[in-house]
Coordinates of C-alpha atoms in Angstrom, one line a residue:
X1 CA -96.4 88.3 26.5
X2 CA -94.2 87.5 29.1
X3 CA -91.5 89.9 27.5
X4 CA -94.6 92.8 27.4
X5 CA -95.4 91.9 30.7
X6 CA -92.0 93.0 32.2
X7 CA -91.0 95.3 30.3
X8 CA -94.4 97.9 30.8
X9 CA -96.1 96.5 33.8
X10 CA -95.4 95.7 37.5
X11 CA -97.4 92.5 37.3
X12 CA -95.5 89.7 39.4
X13 CA -94.8 85.8 38.2
X14 CA -98.1 84.5 39.1
X15 CA -100.3 87.5 38.0
X16 CA -98.3 87.0 34.8
X17 CA -99.2 82.9 34.8
X18 CA -102.9 84.1 35.6
X19 CA -102.9 85.6 32.1
X20 CA -101.3 82.7 30.3
X21 CA -103.3 80.7 32.1
X22 CA -106.7 83.0 30.9
X23 CA -105.0 83.5 27.2
X24 CA -104.8 79.5 26.9
X25 CA -108.8 79.5 27.6
X26 CA -110.3 82.7 26.0
X27 CA -110.1 81.2 22.1
X28 CA -113.4 79.9 23.8
X29 CA -115.1 83.0 25.1
X30 CA -113.9 84.8 21.8
X31 CA -115.8 82.2 19.3
X32 CA -118.9 82.2 21.8
X33 CA -119.1 85.8 21.7
X34 CA -118.3 85.8 18.1
X35 CA -115.8 88.8 19.0
X36 CA -112.0 89.5 18.8
X37 CA -110.9 89.9 22.3
X38 CA -107.9 92.1 22.9
X39 CA -106.1 92.2 26.5
X40 CA -105.2 95.5 28.5
X41 CA -102.6 95.3 30.9
X42 CA -101.8 99.4 32.7
X43 CA -98.3 99.7 32.7
X44 CA -96.1 100.4 35.7
X45 CA -97.0 104.7 36.2
X46 CA -100.5 103.6 35.4
X47 CA -100.5 106.1 32.9
X48 CA -101.0 104.1 29.9
X49 CA -102.6 100.3 28.4
X50 CA -100.3 97.7 26.8
X51 CA -101.7 95.3 25.2
X52 CA -101.0 91.9 25.9
X53 CA -103.0 89.4 23.5
X54 CA -105.3 89.5 21.2
X55 CA -107.6 86.7 19.5
X56 CA -109.5 86.5 16.2
X57 CA -113.2 84.9 16.7
X58 CA -112.9 81.5 14.3
X59 CA -117.6 81.8 14.4
X60 CA -117.6 85.3 12.7
X61 CA -115.7 88.3 11.0
X62 CA -112.5 90.0 13.0
X63 CA -113.5 93.4 14.4
X64 CA -109.5 94.2 13.8
X65 CA -107.6 93.5 10.7
X66 CA -103.7 94.7 12.5
X67 CA -101.9 93.1 14.5
X68 CA -103.0 95.1 18.1
X69 CA -100.7 93.5 20.2
X70 CA -97.6 95.8 21.8
X71 CA -100.1 98.0 20.9
X72 CA -99.8 101.5 23.8
X73 CA -102.7 103.7 24.2
X74 CA -102.7 106.8 27.5
X75 CA -105.9 106.4 30.0
X76 CA -108.3 108.9 29.0
X77 CA -108.3 108.0 25.4
X78 CA -111.1 104.6 26.2
X79 CA -113.1 105.5 28.8
X80 CA -114.9 102.4 28.8
X81 CA -111.5 100.4 29.6
X82 CA -111.0 103.1 32.3
X83 CA -114.4 102.2 33.6
X84 CA -113.3 98.6 33.5
X85 CA -110.2 98.5 35.5
X86 CA -111.4 101.2 37.9
X87 CA -114.8 99.6 39.1
X88 CA -114.6 96.1 38.6
X89 CA -117.4 95.6 36.7
X90 CA -118.2 94.3 32.8
X91 CA -119.1 97.7 30.8
X92 CA -121.7 97.4 28.1
X93 CA -122.2 101.4 28.0
X94 CA -121.5 103.4 24.4
X95 CA -122.3 103.5 20.9
X96 CA -120.7 101.5 18.2
X97 CA -117.3 102.3 16.9
X98 CA -116.5 102.8 13.5
X99 CA -113.3 101.2 11.3
X100 CA -112.8 101.3 8.2
X101 CA -116.4 101.7 7.5
X102 CA -117.5 99.0 9.5
X103 CA -119.3 98.9 12.9
X104 CA -118.3 97.5 16.5
X105 CA -119.5 97.0 19.9
X106 CA -116.9 97.6 21.8
X107 CA -117.4 95.7 25.5
X108 CA -114.9 95.6 28.7
X109 CA -113.9 92.7 30.6
X110 CA -112.6 93.5 34.1
X111 CA -109.6 90.2 34.5
X112 CA -109.7 89.8 38.4
X113 CA -107.4 87.5 40.3
X114 CA -107.5 87.4 44.1
X115 CA -109.8 90.3 44.3
X116 CA -107.8 92.6 42.4
X117 CA -108.0 93.2 38.6
X118 CA -104.7 92.9 36.1
X119 CA -105.7 94.3 33.6
X120 CA -109.2 94.8 31.2
X121 CA -110.6 92.2 27.9
X122 CA -111.9 95.1 24.9
X123 CA -114.3 92.4 23.8
X124 CA -115.0 94.3 19.5
X125 CA -118.0 92.7 17.6
X126 CA -118.3 93.2 14.4
X127 CA -121.7 94.6 13.5
X128 CA -122.3 94.3 9.1
X129 CA -123.4 91.0 9.7
X130 CA -125.3 91.3 12.2
X131 CA -128.7 89.7 11.7
X132 CA -132.2 87.8 14.0
X133 CA -130.1 85.5 16.4
X134 CA -130.6 81.4 15.6
X135 CA -131.6 78.8 18.9
X136 CA -127.7 78.3 18.5
X137 CA -126.6 82.3 18.1
X138 CA -128.2 82.8 21.4
X139 CA -127.0 79.8 23.2
X140 CA -123.4 80.9 22.6
X141 CA -124.2 84.3 22.9
X142 CA -125.6 83.6 26.5
X143 CA -122.8 80.7 27.4
X144 CA -120.5 84.2 26.4
X145 CA -121.5 86.0 29.2
X146 CA -122.2 83.8 31.5
X147 CA -118.6 82.7 31.1
X148 CA -117.3 87.0 30.4
X149 CA -118.7 87.6 34.2
X150 CA -116.9 84.8 35.3
X151 CA -113.7 86.4 34.1
X152 CA -115.3 89.5 35.9
X153 CA -115.7 87.7 39.6
X154 CA -111.9 85.8 39.1
X155 CA -113.8 82.7 39.0
X156 CA -112.5 81.9 34.9
X157 CA -110.9 80.2 34.1
X158 CA -110.2 77.4 36.6
X159 CA -106.9 77.2 38.2
X160 CA -104.9 74.3 37.6
X161 CA -107.1 73.5 34.3
X162 CA -104.8 74.5 32.1
X163 CA -106.3 73.0 28.3
X164 CA -104.5 72.5 25.0
X165 CA -106.5 74.4 22.7
X166 CA -105.3 72.4 19.5
X167 CA -106.5 69.1 21.4
X168 CA -109.8 69.9 23.4
X169 CA -113.0 70.1 21.8
X170 CA -114.2 73.4 20.2
X171 CA -117.4 75.6 20.2
X172 CA -118.3 74.5 16.9
X173 CA -117.5 71.1 17.1
X174 CA -120.2 70.3 18.8
X175 CA -122.0 72.5 22.3
X176 CA -124.4 71.2 25.0
X177 CA -126.2 73.6 27.5
X178 CA -127.2 72.6 30.9
X179 CA -129.3 73.5 33.6
X180 CA -128.2 73.2 37.1
X181 CA -129.7 69.3 37.4
X182 CA -128.3 68.7 34.9
X183 CA -130.9 68.5 31.7
X184 CA -130.0 69.8 28.6
X185 CA -131.0 72.7 27.1
X186 CA -129.9 73.1 23.8
X187 CA -127.3 70.2 21.9
X188 CA -125.9 71.6 18.6
X189 CA -126.6 69.4 15.2
X190 CA -122.9 68.6 16.2
X191 CA -123.3 67.6 19.0
X192 CA -126.5 65.5 18.4
X193 CA -124.6 64.1 15.6
X194 CA -121.9 63.2 17.5
X195 CA -124.6 61.5 20.2
X196 CA -125.9 59.2 17.1
X197 CA -122.7 57.8 16.5
X198 CA -122.8 56.9 19.7
X199 CA -125.5 54.5 19.3
X200 CA -128.4 58.0 20.6
X201 CA -131.9 57.1 18.8
X202 CA -133.7 60.1 20.4
X203 CA -133.3 63.6 20.7
X204 CA -130.5 65.2 23.7
X205 CA -133.0 67.6 24.9
X206 CA -135.2 66.9 27.9
X207 CA -132.9 64.7 29.0
X208 CA -130.1 64.3 32.2
X209 CA -126.7 64.2 29.7
X210 CA -124.7 61.9 32.4
X211 CA -127.1 59.2 32.9
X212 CA -127.6 59.4 28.9
X213 CA -123.9 59.2 28.6
X214 CA -124.0 56.9 30.4
X215 CA -126.3 54.6 29.1
X216 CA -124.4 54.7 25.9
X217 CA -120.8 53.5 27.0
X218 CA -120.8 49.9 27.2
X219 CA -121.4 49.2 31.3
X220 CA -118.5 49.4 33.0
X221 CA -120.2 48.4 36.4
X222 CA -118.9 51.1 39.1
X223 CA -117.2 53.5 36.8
X224 CA -120.4 54.5 34.7
X225 CA -121.6 55.9 38.4
X226 CA -118.8 58.7 37.4
X227 CA -119.3 58.9 34.0
X228 CA -122.7 60.6 34.4
X229 CA -121.5 62.7 37.4
X230 CA -118.4 63.8 34.6
X231 CA -120.6 65.0 32.1
X232 CA -123.3 66.0 33.9
X233 CA -121.2 69.4 34.4
X234 CA -120.5 69.4 38.5
X235 CA -116.5 69.9 37.4
X236 CA -114.0 71.1 34.7
X237 CA -112.8 68.1 33.6
X238 CA -112.3 66.7 30.1
X239 CA -112.7 62.7 29.1
X240 CA -113.9 60.8 26.2
X241 CA -116.4 57.6 25.9
X242 CA -116.1 55.1 24.0
X243 CA -119.5 53.5 22.7
X244 CA -120.3 50.8 20.0
X245 CA -120.0 52.4 17.3
X246 CA -118.0 55.7 17.7
X247 CA -116.0 57.9 20.4
X248 CA -116.3 61.4 21.6
X249 CA -114.4 63.4 23.6
X250 CA -116.1 66.3 26.2
X251 CA -115.0 68.9 27.9
X252 CA -117.3 70.3 30.6
X253 CA -117.3 73.8 32.0
X254 CA -119.3 74.3 35.1
X255 CA -120.9 77.8 34.7
X256 CA -121.4 80.2 37.8
X257 CA -121.1 83.5 37.3
X258 CA -123.3 85.0 40.5
X259 CA -120.7 82.8 42.2
X260 CA -123.7 79.8 42.4
X261 CA -124.2 76.8 40.2
X262 CA -126.3 77.4 37.2
X263 CA -125.8 74.6 34.7
X264 CA -122.6 73.6 32.5
X265 CA -121.5 73.9 28.8
X266 CA -120.2 70.5 27.6
X267 CA -118.0 71.2 24.0
X268 CA -117.6 67.7 22.1
X269 CA -115.5 66.6 19.1
X270 CA -116.5 62.9 17.5
X271 CA -113.1 61.7 17.7
X272 CA -114.0 58.2 16.3
X273 CA -112.0 58.2 13.1
X274 CA -108.6 60.0 14.6
X275 CA -108.5 56.9 17.2
X276 CA -109.1 54.5 15.0
X277 CA -106.0 55.1 13.3
X278 CA -104.0 56.2 16.6
X279 CA -104.4 52.4 17.2
X280 CA -103.4 51.5 12.9
X281 CA -100.8 53.2 13.5
X282 CA -100.4 51.0 17.3
X283 CA -100.5 48.2 15.6
X284 CA -98.5 49.1 12.9
X285 CA -95.0 50.6 14.7
X286 CA -95.8 46.8 17.0
X287 CA -95.8 45.0 13.9
X288 CA -92.8 46.7 12.8
X289 CA -91.1 46.1 16.4
X290 CA -91.5 42.6 16.3
X291 CA -90.8 42.0 12.5
X292 CA -87.1 44.0 13.2
X293 CA -87.4 41.2 16.5
X294 CA -87.3 38.4 13.7
X295 CA -84.6 39.7 11.8
X296 CA -82.6 40.0 14.5
X297 CA -83.0 36.2 16.0
X298 CA -83.3 35.1 12.6
X299 CA -79.6 36.8 12.1
X300 CA -78.1 35.9 15.5
X301 CA -79.6 31.6 14.4
X302 CA -77.2 32.0 11.1
X303 CA -74.1 33.7 13.0
X304 CA -74.5 30.7 15.1
X305 CA -74.6 28.3 12.3
X306 CA -71.7 29.9 11.1
X307 CA -70.2 30.0 14.0
X308 CA -70.6 25.9 14.2
X309 CA -69.4 25.6 10.6
X310 CA -65.5 27.0 11.5
X311 CA -65.3 24.8 14.3
X312 CA -65.5 22.2 11.2
X313 CA -63.7 23.5 9.2
X314 CA -59.7 22.3 9.2
X315 CA -58.2 25.3 6.9
X316 CA -56.9 28.0 9.2
X317 CA -58.6 30.3 5.5
X318 CA -61.7 28.9 6.0
X319 CA -62.2 29.4 9.4
X320 CA -61.4 33.3 9.5
X321 CA -63.5 33.6 6.7
X322 CA -66.8 32.5 8.5
X323 CA -65.4 34.4 11.2
X324 CA -65.3 37.4 9.1
X325 CA -68.8 36.7 8.5
X326 CA -70.4 36.1 11.9
X327 CA -68.8 39.5 12.8
X328 CA -70.3 40.7 9.8
X329 CA -74.2 39.3 10.7
X330 CA -73.6 40.0 14.3
X331 CA -73.4 43.7 13.3
X332 CA -76.3 44.0 11.0
X333 CA -78.4 41.8 13.7
X334 CA -77.4 44.7 16.5
X335 CA -79.0 47.8 14.7
X336 CA -82.6 45.4 14.1
X337 CA -82.5 44.7 18.1
X338 CA -81.4 48.5 18.6
X339 CA -85.0 49.3 15.9
X340 CA -87.2 46.5 17.7
X341 CA -87.1 49.3 21.3
X342 CA -88.0 51.9 19.1
X343 CA -91.0 53.4 17.8
X344 CA -89.7 54.6 14.6
X345 CA -86.8 53.5 12.0
X346 CA -84.2 56.4 13.9
X347 CA -81.9 55.2 16.1
X348 CA -79.0 56.1 18.8
X349 CA -76.2 54.9 16.7
X350 CA -73.6 55.6 19.2
X351 CA -74.8 52.6 21.6
X352 CA -75.0 50.4 17.9
X353 CA -71.0 51.8 17.9
X354 CA -69.9 50.8 20.9
X355 CA -71.3 47.6 20.9
X356 CA -69.7 47.0 17.8
X357 CA -66.5 48.3 19.0
X358 CA -66.7 45.6 22.0
X359 CA -67.1 43.0 19.4
X360 CA -64.9 42.9 17.4
X361 CA -62.0 43.7 19.9
X362 CA -63.0 40.4 20.6
X363 CA -60.6 39.4 18.1
X364 CA -58.1 41.1 18.6
X365 CA -54.7 39.0 18.5
X366 CA -52.8 42.2 20.8
X367 CA -54.3 43.9 23.4
X368 CA -55.6 46.7 22.2
X369 CA -58.1 49.0 23.9
X370 CA -60.6 50.9 21.4
X371 CA -62.8 53.7 22.1
X372 CA -65.3 56.2 21.0
X373 CA -65.6 60.2 21.3
X374 CA -68.4 62.3 19.7
X375 CA -71.4 61.2 18.8
X376 CA -72.7 59.5 16.1
X377 CA -76.4 61.0 17.4
X378 CA -79.8 59.4 15.9
X379 CA -79.2 58.3 12.7
X380 CA -82.2 56.8 10.1
X381 CA -82.8 52.7 9.9
X382 CA -81.3 52.3 6.2
X383 CA -78.3 54.5 7.2
X384 CA -77.6 52.8 10.2
X385 CA -77.8 49.3 8.9
X386 CA -74.9 50.0 6.0
X387 CA -72.7 51.8 8.6
X388 CA -72.6 49.7 11.3
X389 CA -70.9 46.7 8.8
X390 CA -68.9 49.5 7.1
X391 CA -67.6 50.2 11.3
X392 CA -67.3 46.3 11.7
X393 CA -65.0 46.1 9.1
X394 CA -62.4 49.1 9.8
X395 CA -62.5 48.0 13.2
X396 CA -61.7 44.5 12.0
X397 CA -59.5 46.0 9.6
X398 CA -57.5 47.2 12.6
X399 CA -57.2 44.9 14.9
X400 CA -56.1 41.9 12.3
X401 CA -53.9 44.1 10.2
X402 CA -51.9 46.6 13.0
X403 CA -51.1 44.5 15.3
X404 CA -49.4 41.2 15.4
X405 CA -49.7 38.6 18.3
X406 CA -49.3 40.1 22.2
X407 CA -48.6 43.8 20.8
X408 CA -50.6 46.8 23.0
X409 CA -52.1 49.6 20.8
X410 CA -55.3 51.4 21.2
X411 CA -58.4 52.4 18.1
X412 CA -60.2 55.3 17.7
X413 CA -63.8 56.1 16.2
X414 CA -63.9 59.7 16.5
X415 CA -67.8 61.5 14.8
X416 CA -69.1 64.7 14.6
X417 CA -72.3 66.3 13.1
X418 CA -72.0 69.3 10.9
X419 CA -73.1 71.1 8.2
X420 CA -76.9 73.0 8.6
X421 CA -80.3 71.6 8.5
X422 CA -80.6 71.4 4.9
X423 CA -76.4 69.8 4.7
X424 CA -75.9 68.0 7.5
X425 CA -73.1 65.5 7.7
X426 CA -71.4 63.1 9.4
X427 CA -67.8 63.0 9.9
X428 CA -66.3 59.4 11.3
X429 CA -62.7 59.0 11.2
X430 CA -61.1 55.3 12.7
X431 CA -57.1 55.5 13.9
X432 CA -54.8 52.9 15.4
X433 CA -51.2 53.4 16.4
X434 CA -50.2 50.1 15.1
X435 CA -48.1 49.1 12.1
X436 CA -49.6 51.2 9.7
X437 CA -49.9 50.8 5.7
X438 CA -47.5 48.6 4.0
X439 CA -45.5 50.6 1.2
X440 CA -47.4 50.8 -2.4
X441 CA -51.2 49.8 -0.8
X442 CA -53.4 52.1 -2.9
X443 CA -57.1 51.5 -0.6
X444 CA -59.2 52.9 -3.7
X445 CA -57.4 50.0 -6.0
X446 CA -56.3 47.0 -3.7
X447 CA -57.6 45.1 0.0
X448 CA -59.3 42.4 1.0
X449 CA -62.8 42.0 1.1
X450 CA -64.0 44.2 3.4
X451 CA -62.4 47.0 2.3
X452 CA -64.5 46.4 -1.1
X453 CA -67.4 46.1 1.1
X454 CA -66.2 49.6 2.8
X455 CA -65.7 51.2 -0.4
X456 CA -68.9 49.5 -1.8
X457 CA -71.1 50.5 1.2
X458 CA -69.6 54.1 1.6
X459 CA -69.9 55.3 -2.1
X460 CA -72.8 53.9 -3.2
X461 CA -75.6 53.0 -0.6
X462 CA -74.6 55.9 1.4
X463 CA -73.6 58.5 -0.3
X464 CA -70.2 59.2 1.5
X465 CA -66.4 59.5 0.9
X466 CA -64.0 57.7 1.8
X467 CA -59.9 58.3 2.2
X468 CA -57.4 55.7 4.2
X469 CA -53.9 56.9 5.0
X470 CA -50.8 55.7 6.3
X471 CA -50.6 58.1 9.9
X472 CA -47.5 60.7 10.3
X473 CA -46.7 59.5 13.3
X474 CA -47.4 55.7 13.3
X475 CA -50.4 53.8 12.4
X476 CA -53.7 53.9 9.9
X477 CA -56.4 56.3 9.8
X478 CA -59.2 56.0 7.7
X479 CA -62.3 59.5 7.3
X480 CA -65.4 59.0 6.4
X481 CA -68.2 61.7 5.5
X482 CA -71.5 60.8 5.0
X483 CA -75.0 62.7 3.9
X484 CA -77.5 62.8 7.4
X485 CA -80.4 63.7 8.1
X486 CA -80.9 66.2 10.8
X487 CA -81.9 65.6 14.5
X488 CA -84.2 67.5 15.0

């Protein structure tokens, strides 16, 4: 709609915003009217109309099989559009049109904002299935007529009340029509079912909806008075009411077709099951985060016990092995600590990599500077845990075997994401400027326990590749490539 309005019309940004507000609401008008809606806006030179939006009803058959958005029609071809635009009134005169052997009643509703008519809504009703209307259909049509008059007067939609139609109640979910005093004139079967779920034992018709709703909700003192006013429909509001056995979502729409408040529409939906599932998910998320928190605490306890044991061992080789185990356990604990602070099972790995780098740098025999370039991004927990161990082993290997006591140097971790959404890859390199690999060293066959862990995790658990070689200038470079899930 933005492109069509800016390309073909003279409307400004504030007018365009009003049309967006209207389009966010007009599914309501379409469903109440059992009719298709097409929004026509006059072009810049005033000789044509351009259709900028279209809506089909959920409550009846469509009048348009094809998409009308973007069509251009010269003035004079549709006299009812001309009359509504020029005279600023709803035009209903005229015989039905025949489209593909289907009779269609056409009406034109001017769209007014601050005294100016911005465009015209063509309301097209398929008459093929017209029958004697029921009480529900008569209420729908009368409510649609009131809303159409408010659009023509410029009092609907309500400024600052843009509605998310995917989340708000729809006409078919449940509808209640109130008079000016808030007394129920009509309640659809779905609306009655929703109120029975709240605990209502009687019929709604003839009762004050605000008072009945406040009585069904748990007592909250002064809040009840506000709830009663909201449910009376005096202001455009959306709210929820929770009773003993259910939750309903309500949306109040005041009706003022001639400027005076004549009543209200209340749309409502039973969201009991939806809210129950949301609470279950919240509880589940909290439980998962608590589990990660406890695992982290247990791992830290294990690391502390290993550290104590290392201090009591006289053998330097045994002490070094336990200290390596402490760092391995610590890297896993970092992942669980991050997961305990998230709402899902995905983590921002850059923070984990930085903490692992800092943790390993503390044990360097020399003065080695560590740094990270690039982004690991967001990774799944099943990838982050083994990858943190791999990174720990590679950094620990570079710090211990690449540099001697008092030597200076640097270790750099680089991460680059590549590939497509279907085949995303993470390329990681760990390189240092230390001593380099000894002659004849084969990283695929030889190496300490740390390299064996790296090979097993990268190739087995992560499904990636591992390569380790001497750098041409000085030091060692390790390259990993693993498949990852794309970031959203």
